[in-house]
XYZ file of C-alpha atoms in Angstrom:
83
model
C -0.002 -0.002 0.002
C 0.851 3.675 -0.028
C 2.831 5.291 2.759
C 0.737 7.750 4.740
C 0.837 9.963 7.797
C -1.883 11.210 10.107
C -1.659 14.595 11.848
C -3.999 15.356 14.725
C -5.269 18.813 15.615
C -6.300 19.770 19.135
C -8.172 22.645 20.726
C -6.577 24.831 23.426
C -7.689 22.308 26.071
C -5.810 19.497 24.319
C -8.892 17.718 22.951
C -8.575 16.296 19.446
C -10.766 18.186 16.979
C -9.494 16.989 13.614
C -7.164 14.779 11.609
C -5.272 15.317 8.372
C -4.402 12.170 6.417
C -1.646 12.592 3.826
C -1.243 9.665 1.414
C 2.014 9.729 -0.558
C 1.561 9.136 -4.283
C -2.233 8.888 -4.297
C -3.994 10.748 -7.090
C -7.011 12.908 -6.219
C -9.521 10.238 -5.214
C -11.239 8.724 -2.215
C -8.565 6.709 -0.354
C -9.211 2.998 -0.245
C -11.834 3.257 -2.925
C -13.485 0.296 -4.494
C -12.324 -2.692 -6.479
C -14.860 -1.929 -9.247
C -12.783 -1.297 -12.416
C -15.395 0.999 -13.962
C -14.956 3.529 -11.140
C -11.720 5.005 -12.448
C -11.577 7.815 -9.845
C -12.031 5.751 -6.707
C -10.550 2.373 -7.413
C -7.091 2.446 -5.804
C -7.402 0.003 -2.946
C -3.697 0.360 -2.013
C -4.537 3.476 0.023
C -5.811 3.343 3.598
C -9.588 2.957 3.828
C -10.935 6.523 3.978
C -14.433 5.432 4.944
C -13.122 3.384 7.861
C -10.876 6.254 9.010
C -13.788 8.710 8.897
C -16.061 6.276 10.741
C -13.468 5.754 13.497
C -12.986 9.516 13.918
C -16.692 10.323 14.074
C -17.372 7.342 16.337
C -14.921 8.899 18.816
C -16.190 12.468 18.303
C -19.978 12.410 18.142
C -21.740 15.654 17.228
C -24.113 15.173 20.175
C -21.077 15.404 22.486
C -19.800 18.697 21.075
C -19.188 21.115 23.906
C -20.446 18.718 26.569
C -17.600 16.282 27.122
C -13.935 16.441 27.907
C -11.280 14.591 25.948
C -11.557 11.488 28.086
C -15.332 11.312 27.713
C -16.151 12.419 31.253
C -19.243 14.598 31.355
C -18.848 18.253 32.222
C -21.442 21.000 32.498
C -22.448 22.590 29.228
C -21.667 26.269 28.824
C -23.009 28.943 26.502
C -26.535 29.541 25.286
C -29.353 27.287 26.350
C -31.535 25.371 23.975
């Protein structure tokens, strides 16, 4: 497969808020793609699986938790405007 690196981004409190995946040598396409030959833009399966990487990130960082949890998942009081 392709060599790749993953860079994490954190907020001022040290909580991860994003990831940047850089895949060396991969053309502009969805990484991991499909094995369907007709899909010429997304068929390089030598790259890491982009769908799996996205799923793992969003599984760890649910939108419903935004602003209401700390990095380690312990609940903390919500701040800001009420609903």
